[in-house]
PDB file of C-alpha atoms in Angstrom:
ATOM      1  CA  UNK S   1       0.000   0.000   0.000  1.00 31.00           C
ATOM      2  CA  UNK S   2       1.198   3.298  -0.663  1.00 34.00           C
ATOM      3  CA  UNK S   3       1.924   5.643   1.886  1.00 35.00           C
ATOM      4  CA  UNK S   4      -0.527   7.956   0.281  1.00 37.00           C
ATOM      5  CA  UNK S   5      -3.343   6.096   1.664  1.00 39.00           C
ATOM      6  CA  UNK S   6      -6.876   7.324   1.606  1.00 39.00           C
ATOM      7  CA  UNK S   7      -7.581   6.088   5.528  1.00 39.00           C
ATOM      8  CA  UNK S   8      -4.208   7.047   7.489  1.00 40.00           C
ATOM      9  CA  UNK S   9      -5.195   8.439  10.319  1.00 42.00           C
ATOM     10  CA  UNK S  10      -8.893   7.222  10.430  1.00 47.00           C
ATOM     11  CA  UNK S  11     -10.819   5.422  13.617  1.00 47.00           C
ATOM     12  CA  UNK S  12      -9.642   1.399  13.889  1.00 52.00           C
ATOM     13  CA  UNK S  13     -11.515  -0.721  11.387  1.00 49.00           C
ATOM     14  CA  UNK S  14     -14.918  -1.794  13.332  1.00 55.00           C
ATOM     15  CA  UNK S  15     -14.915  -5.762  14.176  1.00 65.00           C
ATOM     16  CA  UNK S  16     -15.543  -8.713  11.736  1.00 70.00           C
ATOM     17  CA  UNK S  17     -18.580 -10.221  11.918  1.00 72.00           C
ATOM     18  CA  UNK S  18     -17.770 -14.174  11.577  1.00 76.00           C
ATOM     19  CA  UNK S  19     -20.787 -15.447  12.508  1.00 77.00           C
ATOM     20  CA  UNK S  20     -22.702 -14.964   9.187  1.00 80.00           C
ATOM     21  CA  UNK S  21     -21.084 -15.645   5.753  1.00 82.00           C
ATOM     22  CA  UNK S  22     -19.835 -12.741   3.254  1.00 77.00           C
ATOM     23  CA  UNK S  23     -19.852 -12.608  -0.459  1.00 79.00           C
ATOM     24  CA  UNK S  24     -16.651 -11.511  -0.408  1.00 78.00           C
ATOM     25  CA  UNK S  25     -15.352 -14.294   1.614  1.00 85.00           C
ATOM     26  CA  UNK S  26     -17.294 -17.002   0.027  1.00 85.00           C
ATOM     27  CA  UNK S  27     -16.369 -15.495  -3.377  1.00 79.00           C
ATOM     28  CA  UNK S  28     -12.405 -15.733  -1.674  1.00 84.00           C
ATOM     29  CA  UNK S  29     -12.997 -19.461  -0.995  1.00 87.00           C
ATOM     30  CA  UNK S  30     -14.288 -20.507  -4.696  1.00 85.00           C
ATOM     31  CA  UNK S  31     -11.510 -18.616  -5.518  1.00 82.00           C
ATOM     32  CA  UNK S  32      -9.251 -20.906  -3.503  1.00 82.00           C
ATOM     33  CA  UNK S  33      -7.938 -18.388  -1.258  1.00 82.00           C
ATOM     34  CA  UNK S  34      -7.314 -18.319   2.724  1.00 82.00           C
ATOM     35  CA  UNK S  35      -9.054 -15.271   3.999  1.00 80.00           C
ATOM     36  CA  UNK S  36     -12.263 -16.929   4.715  1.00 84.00           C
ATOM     37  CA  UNK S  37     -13.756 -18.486   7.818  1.00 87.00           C
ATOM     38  CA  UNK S  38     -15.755 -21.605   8.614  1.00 91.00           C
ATOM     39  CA  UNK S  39     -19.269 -20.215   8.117  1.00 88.00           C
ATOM     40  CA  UNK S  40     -18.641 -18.663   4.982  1.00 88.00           C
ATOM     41  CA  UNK S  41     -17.116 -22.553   3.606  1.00 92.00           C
ATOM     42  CA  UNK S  42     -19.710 -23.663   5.229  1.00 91.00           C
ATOM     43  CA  UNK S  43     -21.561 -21.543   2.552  1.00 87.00           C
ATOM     44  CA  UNK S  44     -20.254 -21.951   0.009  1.00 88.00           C
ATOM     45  CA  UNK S  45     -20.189 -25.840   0.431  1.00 91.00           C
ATOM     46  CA  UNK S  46     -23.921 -25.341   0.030  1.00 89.00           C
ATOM     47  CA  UNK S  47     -24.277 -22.915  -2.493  1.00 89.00           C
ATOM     48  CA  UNK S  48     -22.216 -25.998  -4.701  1.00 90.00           C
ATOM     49  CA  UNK S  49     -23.781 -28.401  -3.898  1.00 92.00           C
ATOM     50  CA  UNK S  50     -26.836 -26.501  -5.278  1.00 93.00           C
ATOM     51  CA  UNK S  51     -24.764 -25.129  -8.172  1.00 90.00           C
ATOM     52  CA  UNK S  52     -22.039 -26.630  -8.735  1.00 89.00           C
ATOM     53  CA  UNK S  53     -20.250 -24.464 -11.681  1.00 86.00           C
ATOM     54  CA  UNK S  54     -19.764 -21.553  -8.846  1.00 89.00           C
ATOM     55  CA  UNK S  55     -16.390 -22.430  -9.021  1.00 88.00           C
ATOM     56  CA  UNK S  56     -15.742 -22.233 -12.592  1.00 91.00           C
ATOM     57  CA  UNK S  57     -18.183 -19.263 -12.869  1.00 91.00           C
ATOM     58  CA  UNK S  58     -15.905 -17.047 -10.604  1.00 88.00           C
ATOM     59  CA  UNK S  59     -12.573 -18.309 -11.999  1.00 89.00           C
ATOM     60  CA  UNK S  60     -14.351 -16.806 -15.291  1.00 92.00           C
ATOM     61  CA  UNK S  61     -15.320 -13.634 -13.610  1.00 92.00           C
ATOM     62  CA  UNK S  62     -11.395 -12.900 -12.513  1.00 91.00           C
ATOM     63  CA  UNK S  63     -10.175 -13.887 -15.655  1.00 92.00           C
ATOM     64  CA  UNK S  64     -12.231 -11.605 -17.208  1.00 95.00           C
ATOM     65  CA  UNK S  65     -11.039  -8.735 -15.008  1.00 95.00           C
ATOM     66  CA  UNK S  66      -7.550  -9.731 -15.840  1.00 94.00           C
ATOM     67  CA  UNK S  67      -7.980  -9.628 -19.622  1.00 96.00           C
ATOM     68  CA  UNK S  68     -10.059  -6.460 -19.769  1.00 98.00           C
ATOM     69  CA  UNK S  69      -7.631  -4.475 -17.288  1.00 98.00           C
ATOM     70  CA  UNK S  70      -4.594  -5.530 -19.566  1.00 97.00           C
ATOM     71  CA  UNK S  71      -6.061  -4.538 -23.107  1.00 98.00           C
ATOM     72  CA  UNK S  72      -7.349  -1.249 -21.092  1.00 98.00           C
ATOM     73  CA  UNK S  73      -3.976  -0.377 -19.715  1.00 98.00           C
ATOM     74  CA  UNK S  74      -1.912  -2.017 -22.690  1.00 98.00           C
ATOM     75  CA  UNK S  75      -3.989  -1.066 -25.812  1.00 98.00           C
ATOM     76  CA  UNK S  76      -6.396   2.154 -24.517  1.00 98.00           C
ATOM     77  CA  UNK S  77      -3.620   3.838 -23.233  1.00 98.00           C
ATOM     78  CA  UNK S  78      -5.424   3.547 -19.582  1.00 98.00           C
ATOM     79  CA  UNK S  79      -3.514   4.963 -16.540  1.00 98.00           C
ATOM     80  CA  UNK S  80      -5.781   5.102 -14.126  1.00 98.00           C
ATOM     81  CA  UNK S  81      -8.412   2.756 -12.332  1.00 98.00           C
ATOM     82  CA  UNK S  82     -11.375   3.138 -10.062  1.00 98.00           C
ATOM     83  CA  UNK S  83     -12.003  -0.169  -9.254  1.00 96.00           C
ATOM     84  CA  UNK S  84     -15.374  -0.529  -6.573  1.00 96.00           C
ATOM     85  CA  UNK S  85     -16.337  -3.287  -4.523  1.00 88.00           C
ATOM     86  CA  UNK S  86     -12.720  -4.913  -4.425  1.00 80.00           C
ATOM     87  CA  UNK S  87     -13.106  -8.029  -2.638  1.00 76.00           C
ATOM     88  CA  UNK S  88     -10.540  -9.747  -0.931  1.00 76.00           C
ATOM     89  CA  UNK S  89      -7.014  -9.685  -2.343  1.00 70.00           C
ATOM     90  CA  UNK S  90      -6.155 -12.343  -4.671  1.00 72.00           C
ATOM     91  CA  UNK S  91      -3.573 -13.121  -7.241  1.00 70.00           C
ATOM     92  CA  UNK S  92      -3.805 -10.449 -10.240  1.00 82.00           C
ATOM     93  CA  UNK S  93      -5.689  -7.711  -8.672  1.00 89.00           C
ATOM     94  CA  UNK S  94      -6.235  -4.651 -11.384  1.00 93.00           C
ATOM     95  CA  UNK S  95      -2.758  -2.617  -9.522  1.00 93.00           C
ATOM     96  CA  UNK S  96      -0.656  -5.826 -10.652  1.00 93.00           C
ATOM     97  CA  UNK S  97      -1.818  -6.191 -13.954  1.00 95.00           C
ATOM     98  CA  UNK S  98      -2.559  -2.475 -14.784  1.00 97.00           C
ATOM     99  CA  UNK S  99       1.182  -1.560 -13.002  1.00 96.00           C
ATOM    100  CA  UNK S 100       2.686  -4.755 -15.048  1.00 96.00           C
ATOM    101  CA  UNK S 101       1.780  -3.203 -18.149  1.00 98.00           C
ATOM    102  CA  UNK S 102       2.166   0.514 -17.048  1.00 98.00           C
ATOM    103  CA  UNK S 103       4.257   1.113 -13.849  1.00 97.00           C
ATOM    104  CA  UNK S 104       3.232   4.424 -13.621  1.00 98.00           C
ATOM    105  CA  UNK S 105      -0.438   3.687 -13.170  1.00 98.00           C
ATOM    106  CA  UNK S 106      -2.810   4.808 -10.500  1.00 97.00           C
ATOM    107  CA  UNK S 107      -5.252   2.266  -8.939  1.00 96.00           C
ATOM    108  CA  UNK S 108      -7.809   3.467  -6.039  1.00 95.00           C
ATOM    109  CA  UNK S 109      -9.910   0.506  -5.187  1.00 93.00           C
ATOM    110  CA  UNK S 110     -13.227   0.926  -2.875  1.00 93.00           C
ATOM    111  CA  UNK S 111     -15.072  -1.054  -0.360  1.00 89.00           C
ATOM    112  CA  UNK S 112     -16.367  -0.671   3.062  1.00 86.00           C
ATOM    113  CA  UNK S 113     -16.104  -4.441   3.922  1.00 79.00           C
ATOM    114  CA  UNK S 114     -13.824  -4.437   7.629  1.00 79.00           C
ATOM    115  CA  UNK S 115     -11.917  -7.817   6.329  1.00 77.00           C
ATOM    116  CA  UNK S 116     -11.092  -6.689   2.740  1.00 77.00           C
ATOM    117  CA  UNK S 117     -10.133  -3.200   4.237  1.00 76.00           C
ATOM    118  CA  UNK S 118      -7.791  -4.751   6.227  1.00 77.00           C
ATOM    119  CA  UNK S 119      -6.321  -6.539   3.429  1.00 75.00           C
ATOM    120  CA  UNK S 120      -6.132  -3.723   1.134  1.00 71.00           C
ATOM    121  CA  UNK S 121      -3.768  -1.943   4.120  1.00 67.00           C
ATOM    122  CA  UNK S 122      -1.071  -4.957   4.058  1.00 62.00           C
ATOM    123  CA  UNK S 123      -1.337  -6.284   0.579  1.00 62.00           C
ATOM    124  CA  UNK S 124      -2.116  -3.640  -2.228  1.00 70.00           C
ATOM    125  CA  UNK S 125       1.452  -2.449  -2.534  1.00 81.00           C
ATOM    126  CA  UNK S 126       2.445  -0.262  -5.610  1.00 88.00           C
ATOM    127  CA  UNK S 127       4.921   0.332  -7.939  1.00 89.00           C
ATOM    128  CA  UNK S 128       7.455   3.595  -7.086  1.00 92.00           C
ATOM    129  CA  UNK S 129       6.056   5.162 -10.478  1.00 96.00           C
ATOM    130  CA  UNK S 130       2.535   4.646  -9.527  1.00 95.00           C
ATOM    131  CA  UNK S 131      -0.174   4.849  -6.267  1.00 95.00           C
ATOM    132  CA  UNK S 132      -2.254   2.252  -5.262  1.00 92.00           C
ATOM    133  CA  UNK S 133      -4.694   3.490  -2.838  1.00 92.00           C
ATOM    134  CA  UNK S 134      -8.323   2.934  -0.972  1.00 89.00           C
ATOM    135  CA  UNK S 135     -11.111   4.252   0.188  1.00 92.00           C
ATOM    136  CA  UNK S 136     -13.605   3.444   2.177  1.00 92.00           C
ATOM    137  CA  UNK S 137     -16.979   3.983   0.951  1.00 94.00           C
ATOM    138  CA  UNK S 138     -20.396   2.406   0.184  1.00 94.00           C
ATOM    139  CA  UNK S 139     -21.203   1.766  -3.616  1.00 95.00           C
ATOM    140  CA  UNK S 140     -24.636   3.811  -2.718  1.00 96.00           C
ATOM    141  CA  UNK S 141     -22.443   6.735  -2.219  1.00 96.00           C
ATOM    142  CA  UNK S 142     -20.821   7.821  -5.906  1.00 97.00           C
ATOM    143  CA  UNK S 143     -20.433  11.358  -4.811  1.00 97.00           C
ATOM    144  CA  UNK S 144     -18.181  10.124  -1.358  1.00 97.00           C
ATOM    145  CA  UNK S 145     -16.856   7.924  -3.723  1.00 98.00           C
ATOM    146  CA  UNK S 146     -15.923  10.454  -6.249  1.00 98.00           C
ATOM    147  CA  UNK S 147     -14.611  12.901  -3.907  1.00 97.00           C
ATOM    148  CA  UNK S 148     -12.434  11.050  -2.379  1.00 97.00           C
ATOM    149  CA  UNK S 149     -11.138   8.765  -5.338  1.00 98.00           C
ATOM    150  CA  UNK S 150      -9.924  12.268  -6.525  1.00 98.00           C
ATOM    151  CA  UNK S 151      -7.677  13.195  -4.079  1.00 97.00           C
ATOM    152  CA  UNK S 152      -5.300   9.680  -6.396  1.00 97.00           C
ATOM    153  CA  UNK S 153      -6.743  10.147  -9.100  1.00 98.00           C
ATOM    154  CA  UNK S 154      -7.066  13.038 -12.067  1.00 98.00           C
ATOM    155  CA  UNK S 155     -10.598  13.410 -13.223  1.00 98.00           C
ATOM    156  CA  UNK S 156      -9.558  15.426 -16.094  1.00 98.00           C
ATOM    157  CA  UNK S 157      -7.792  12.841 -17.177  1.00 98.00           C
ATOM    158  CA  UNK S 158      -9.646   8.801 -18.575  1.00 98.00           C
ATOM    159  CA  UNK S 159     -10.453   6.411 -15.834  1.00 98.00           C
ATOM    160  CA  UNK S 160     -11.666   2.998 -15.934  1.00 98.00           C
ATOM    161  CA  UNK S 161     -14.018   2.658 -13.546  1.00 98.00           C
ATOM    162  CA  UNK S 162     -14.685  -1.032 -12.552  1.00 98.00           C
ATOM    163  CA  UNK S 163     -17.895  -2.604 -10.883  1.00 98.00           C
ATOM    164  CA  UNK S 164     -17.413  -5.995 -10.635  1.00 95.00           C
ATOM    165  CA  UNK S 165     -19.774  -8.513  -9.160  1.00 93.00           C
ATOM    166  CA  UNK S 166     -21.222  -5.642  -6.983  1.00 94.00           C
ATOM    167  CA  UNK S 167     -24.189  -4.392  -9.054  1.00 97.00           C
ATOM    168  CA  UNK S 168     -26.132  -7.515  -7.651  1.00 96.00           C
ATOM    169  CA  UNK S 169     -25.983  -5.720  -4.295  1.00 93.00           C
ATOM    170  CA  UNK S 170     -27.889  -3.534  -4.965  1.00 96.00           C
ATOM    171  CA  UNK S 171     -31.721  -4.912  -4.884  1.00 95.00           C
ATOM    172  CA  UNK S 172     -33.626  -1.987  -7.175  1.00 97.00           C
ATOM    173  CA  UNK S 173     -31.726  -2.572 -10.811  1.00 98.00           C
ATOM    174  CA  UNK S 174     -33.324   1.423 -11.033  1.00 98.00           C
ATOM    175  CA  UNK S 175     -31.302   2.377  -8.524  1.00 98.00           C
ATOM    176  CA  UNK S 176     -28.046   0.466  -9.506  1.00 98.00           C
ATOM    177  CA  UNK S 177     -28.519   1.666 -13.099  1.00 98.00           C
ATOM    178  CA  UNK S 178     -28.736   5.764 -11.426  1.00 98.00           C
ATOM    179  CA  UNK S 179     -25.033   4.569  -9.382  1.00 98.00           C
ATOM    180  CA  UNK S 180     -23.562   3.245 -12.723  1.00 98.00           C
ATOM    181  CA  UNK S 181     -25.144   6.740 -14.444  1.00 98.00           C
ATOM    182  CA  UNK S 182     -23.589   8.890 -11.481  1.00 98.00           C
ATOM    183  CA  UNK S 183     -20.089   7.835 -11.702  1.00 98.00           C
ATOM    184  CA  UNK S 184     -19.462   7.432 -15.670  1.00 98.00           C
ATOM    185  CA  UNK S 185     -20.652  10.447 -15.302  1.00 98.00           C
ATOM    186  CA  UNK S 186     -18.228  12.189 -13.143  1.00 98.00           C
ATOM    187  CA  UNK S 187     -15.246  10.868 -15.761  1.00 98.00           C
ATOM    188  CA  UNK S 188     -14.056  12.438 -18.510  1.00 98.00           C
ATOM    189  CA  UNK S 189     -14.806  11.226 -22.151  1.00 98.00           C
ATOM    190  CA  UNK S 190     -11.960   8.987 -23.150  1.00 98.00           C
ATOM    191  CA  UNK S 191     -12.938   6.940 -19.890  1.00 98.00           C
ATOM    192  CA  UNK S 192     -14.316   3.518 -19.784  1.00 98.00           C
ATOM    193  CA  UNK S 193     -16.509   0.750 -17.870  1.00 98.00           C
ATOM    194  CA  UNK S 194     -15.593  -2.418 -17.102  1.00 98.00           C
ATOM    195  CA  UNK S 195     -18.712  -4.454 -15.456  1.00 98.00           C
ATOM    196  CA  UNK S 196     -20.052  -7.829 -14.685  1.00 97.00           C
ATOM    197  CA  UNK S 197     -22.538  -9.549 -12.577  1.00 97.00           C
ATOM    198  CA  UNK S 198     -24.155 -12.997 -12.566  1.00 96.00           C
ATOM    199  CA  UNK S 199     -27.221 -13.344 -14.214  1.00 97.00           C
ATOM    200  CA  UNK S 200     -30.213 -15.678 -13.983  1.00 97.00           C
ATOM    201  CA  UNK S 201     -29.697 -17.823 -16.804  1.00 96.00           C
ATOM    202  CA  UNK S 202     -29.343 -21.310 -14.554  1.00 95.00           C
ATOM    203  CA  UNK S 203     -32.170 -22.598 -12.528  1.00 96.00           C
ATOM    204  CA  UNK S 204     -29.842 -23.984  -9.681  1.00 95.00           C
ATOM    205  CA  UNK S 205     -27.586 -20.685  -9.894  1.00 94.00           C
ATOM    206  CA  UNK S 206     -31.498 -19.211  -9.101  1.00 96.00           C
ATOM    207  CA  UNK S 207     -31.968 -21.652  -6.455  1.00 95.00           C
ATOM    208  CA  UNK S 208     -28.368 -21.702  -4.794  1.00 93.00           C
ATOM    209  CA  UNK S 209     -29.216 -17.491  -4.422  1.00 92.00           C
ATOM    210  CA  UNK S 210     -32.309 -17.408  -2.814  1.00 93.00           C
ATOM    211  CA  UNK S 211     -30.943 -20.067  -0.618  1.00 89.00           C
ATOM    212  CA  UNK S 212     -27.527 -17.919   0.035  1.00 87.00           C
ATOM    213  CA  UNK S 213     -30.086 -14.901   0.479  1.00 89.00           C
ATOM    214  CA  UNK S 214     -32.507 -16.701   3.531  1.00 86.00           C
ATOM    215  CA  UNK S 215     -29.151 -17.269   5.047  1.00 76.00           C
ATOM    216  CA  UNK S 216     -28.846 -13.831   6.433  1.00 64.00           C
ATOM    217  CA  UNK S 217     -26.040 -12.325   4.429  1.00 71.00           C
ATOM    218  CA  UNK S 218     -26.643  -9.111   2.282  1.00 81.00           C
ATOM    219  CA  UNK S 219     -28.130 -10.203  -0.498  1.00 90.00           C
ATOM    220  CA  UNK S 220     -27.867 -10.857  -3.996  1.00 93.00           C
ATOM    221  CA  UNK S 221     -30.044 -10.010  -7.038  1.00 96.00           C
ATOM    222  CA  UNK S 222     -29.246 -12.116 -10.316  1.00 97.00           C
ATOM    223  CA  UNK S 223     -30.295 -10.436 -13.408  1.00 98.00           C
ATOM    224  CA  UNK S 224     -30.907 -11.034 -17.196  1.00 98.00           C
ATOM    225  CA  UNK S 225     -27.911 -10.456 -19.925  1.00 98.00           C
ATOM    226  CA  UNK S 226     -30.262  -7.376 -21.030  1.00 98.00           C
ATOM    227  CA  UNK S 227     -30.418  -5.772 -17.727  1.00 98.00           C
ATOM    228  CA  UNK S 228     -27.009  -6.141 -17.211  1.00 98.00           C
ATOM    229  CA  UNK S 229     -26.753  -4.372 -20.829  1.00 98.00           C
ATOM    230  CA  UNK S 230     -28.755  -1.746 -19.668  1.00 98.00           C
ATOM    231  CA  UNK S 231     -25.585  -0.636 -17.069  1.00 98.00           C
ATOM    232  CA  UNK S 232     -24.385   0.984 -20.473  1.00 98.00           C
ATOM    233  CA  UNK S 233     -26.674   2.796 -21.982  1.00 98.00           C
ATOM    234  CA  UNK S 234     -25.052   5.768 -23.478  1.00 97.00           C
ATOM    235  CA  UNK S 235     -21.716   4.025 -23.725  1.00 98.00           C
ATOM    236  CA  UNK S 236     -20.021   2.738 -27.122  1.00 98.00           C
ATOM    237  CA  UNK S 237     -19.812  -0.896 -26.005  1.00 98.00           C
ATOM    238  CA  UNK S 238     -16.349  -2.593 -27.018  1.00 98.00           C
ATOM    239  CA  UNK S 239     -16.551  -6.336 -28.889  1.00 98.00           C
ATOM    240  CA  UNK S 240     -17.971  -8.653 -28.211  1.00 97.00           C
ATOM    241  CA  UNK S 241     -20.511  -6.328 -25.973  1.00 98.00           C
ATOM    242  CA  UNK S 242     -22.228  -7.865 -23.541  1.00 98.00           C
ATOM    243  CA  UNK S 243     -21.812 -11.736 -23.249  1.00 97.00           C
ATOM    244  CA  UNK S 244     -20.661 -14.600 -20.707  1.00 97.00           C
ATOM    245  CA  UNK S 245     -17.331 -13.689 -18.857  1.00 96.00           C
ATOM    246  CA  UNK S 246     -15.790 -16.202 -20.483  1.00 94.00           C
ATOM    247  CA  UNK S 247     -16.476 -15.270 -24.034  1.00 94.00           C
ATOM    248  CA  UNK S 248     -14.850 -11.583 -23.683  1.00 96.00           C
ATOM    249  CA  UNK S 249     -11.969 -11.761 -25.413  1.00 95.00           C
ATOM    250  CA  UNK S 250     -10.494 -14.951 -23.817  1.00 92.00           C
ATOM    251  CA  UNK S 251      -6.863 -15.682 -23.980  1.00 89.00           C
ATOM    252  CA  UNK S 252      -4.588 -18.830 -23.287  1.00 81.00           C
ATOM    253  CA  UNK S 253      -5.542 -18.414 -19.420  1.00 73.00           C
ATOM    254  CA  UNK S 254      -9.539 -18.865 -20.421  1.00 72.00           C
ATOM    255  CA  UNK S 255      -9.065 -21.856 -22.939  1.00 71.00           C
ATOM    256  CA  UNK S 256     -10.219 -24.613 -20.000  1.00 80.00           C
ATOM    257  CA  UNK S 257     -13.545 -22.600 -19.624  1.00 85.00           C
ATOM    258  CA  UNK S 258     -16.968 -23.514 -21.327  1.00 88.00           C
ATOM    259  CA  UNK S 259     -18.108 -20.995 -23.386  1.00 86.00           C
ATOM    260  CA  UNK S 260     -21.052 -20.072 -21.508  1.00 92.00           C
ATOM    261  CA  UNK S 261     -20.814 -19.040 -17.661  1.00 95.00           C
ATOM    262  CA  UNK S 262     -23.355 -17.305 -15.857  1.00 96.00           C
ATOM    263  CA  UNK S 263     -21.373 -14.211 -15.363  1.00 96.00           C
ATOM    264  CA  UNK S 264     -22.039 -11.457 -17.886  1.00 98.00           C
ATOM    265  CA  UNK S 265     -20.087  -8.935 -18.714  1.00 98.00           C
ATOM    266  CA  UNK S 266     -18.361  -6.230 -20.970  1.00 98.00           C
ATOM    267  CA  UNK S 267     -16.252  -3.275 -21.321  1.00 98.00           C
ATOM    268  CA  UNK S 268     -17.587   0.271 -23.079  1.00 98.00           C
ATOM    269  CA  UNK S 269     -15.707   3.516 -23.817  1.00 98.00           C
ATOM    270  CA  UNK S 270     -17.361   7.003 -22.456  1.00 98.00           C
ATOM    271  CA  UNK S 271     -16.864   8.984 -26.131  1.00 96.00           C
TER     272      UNK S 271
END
């Protein structure tokens, strides 16, 4: 993390709750990462057994995020990143690949999770060219968001702003579409979104959610391909638009996927 962090300074991060699972964590555990605790593999035991491509679905999703930050920073010229609703740390996050191709590059990533802002403190190092910062914000606030993202980052300058797997979250797809309008619209033309959420297109992926959702975590709202389109309206979408995570642009890394996952996403410029 760079010394130029967003919370130096700020109150101690309030306590983890571990007594009821987290998407993030879950999501961490599919993933096959550590920072995870019993009740959330607990979880996500159940969630597979329900569904079991979860697994495969959410290696798609990162895979996704890995190929669309690279051709951003490496063929758009990109230098910048807004990256909300981070999750937990993994391998590849969008400051490694983004400061891989472009050391110079300036990453702020955003959640108000207590776990994955503790992560974000000890892991999300950055190059000596670029920043990699945080803040500490709820998705439902794009002007906190905004504010504070630009005390990193130049909004004069293009900035990719990525929501990804976090739209669900939000229960009204209204409301999530006004968030998505509110921040593209606080970056300059020459900026871009990169988004993806899982849709609805699997009964048990229908049935493993409203099961995750009675559990007591926050939960989560699949929707259709065409409302997950509908996040950019106004935007010139990039090919192949809007279309299973695993079908955007997939390199060497994507070659063991199917075709079809039931993560949707794409990647638009703001003209």
């Amino acid at each position: 993390m760079s010394d130029q962090a967003g919370n130096s300074g700020q109150e101690p991060l309030p306590k983890i709750d571990t007594s009821v699972p987290h998407s993030a964590r879950i999501w961490n555990y599919w993933l096959g990462g550590k920072d995870n605790y019993e009740v959330d593999r607990v979880a996500g035991d159940a969630f597979r057994e329900i569904f079991p491509g979860i697994e495969t679905g959410a290696r798609a999703a990162r895979y996704f995020l890995a190929r669309a930050v690279r051709h951003l920073a490496a063929e758009e010229g990109i230098r910048q990143f807004l990256d909300i609703g981070t999750g937990l740390p993994n391998v590849d996050n969008t400051h490694q690949i983004a400061q891989g191709v472009a050391p110079e590059s300036r990453i702020v990533y955003v959640d108000n999770d207590p776990l994955v802002l503790a992560h974000a403190r000890a892991l999300l190092t950055s190059t000596p060219e670029g920043v990699t910062n945080y803040v500490d914000a709820d998705l439902r606030e794009p002007g906190t968001i905004i504010r504070e993202a630009g005390k990193t980052l130049d909004f004069d300058q293009p900035v990719a702003l990525m929501l990804m797997g976090i739209l669900g979250h939000i229960e009204d797809h209204d409301e999530a579409r006004s968030i998505v309008r509110q921040l593209v619209d606080a970056l300059p033309s020459g900026s871009y979104l990169v988004q993806y959420d899982s849709t609805d297109t699997s009964e048990d992926y229908v049935r493993a959610i409203e099961q995750y959702n009675d559990g007591g975590s926050i939960p989560y709202i699949l929707r259709s391909p065409e409302q997950i389109a509908r996040y950019f309206d106004g935007l010139e979408l990039l090919e192949p638009g809007v279309t299973s995570c695993s079908r955007w642009r997939p390199d060497a890394a994507a070659l063991d996927l199917p075709a079809e996952v039931h993560q949707y996403g794409g990647v638009a410029l703001k003209s």
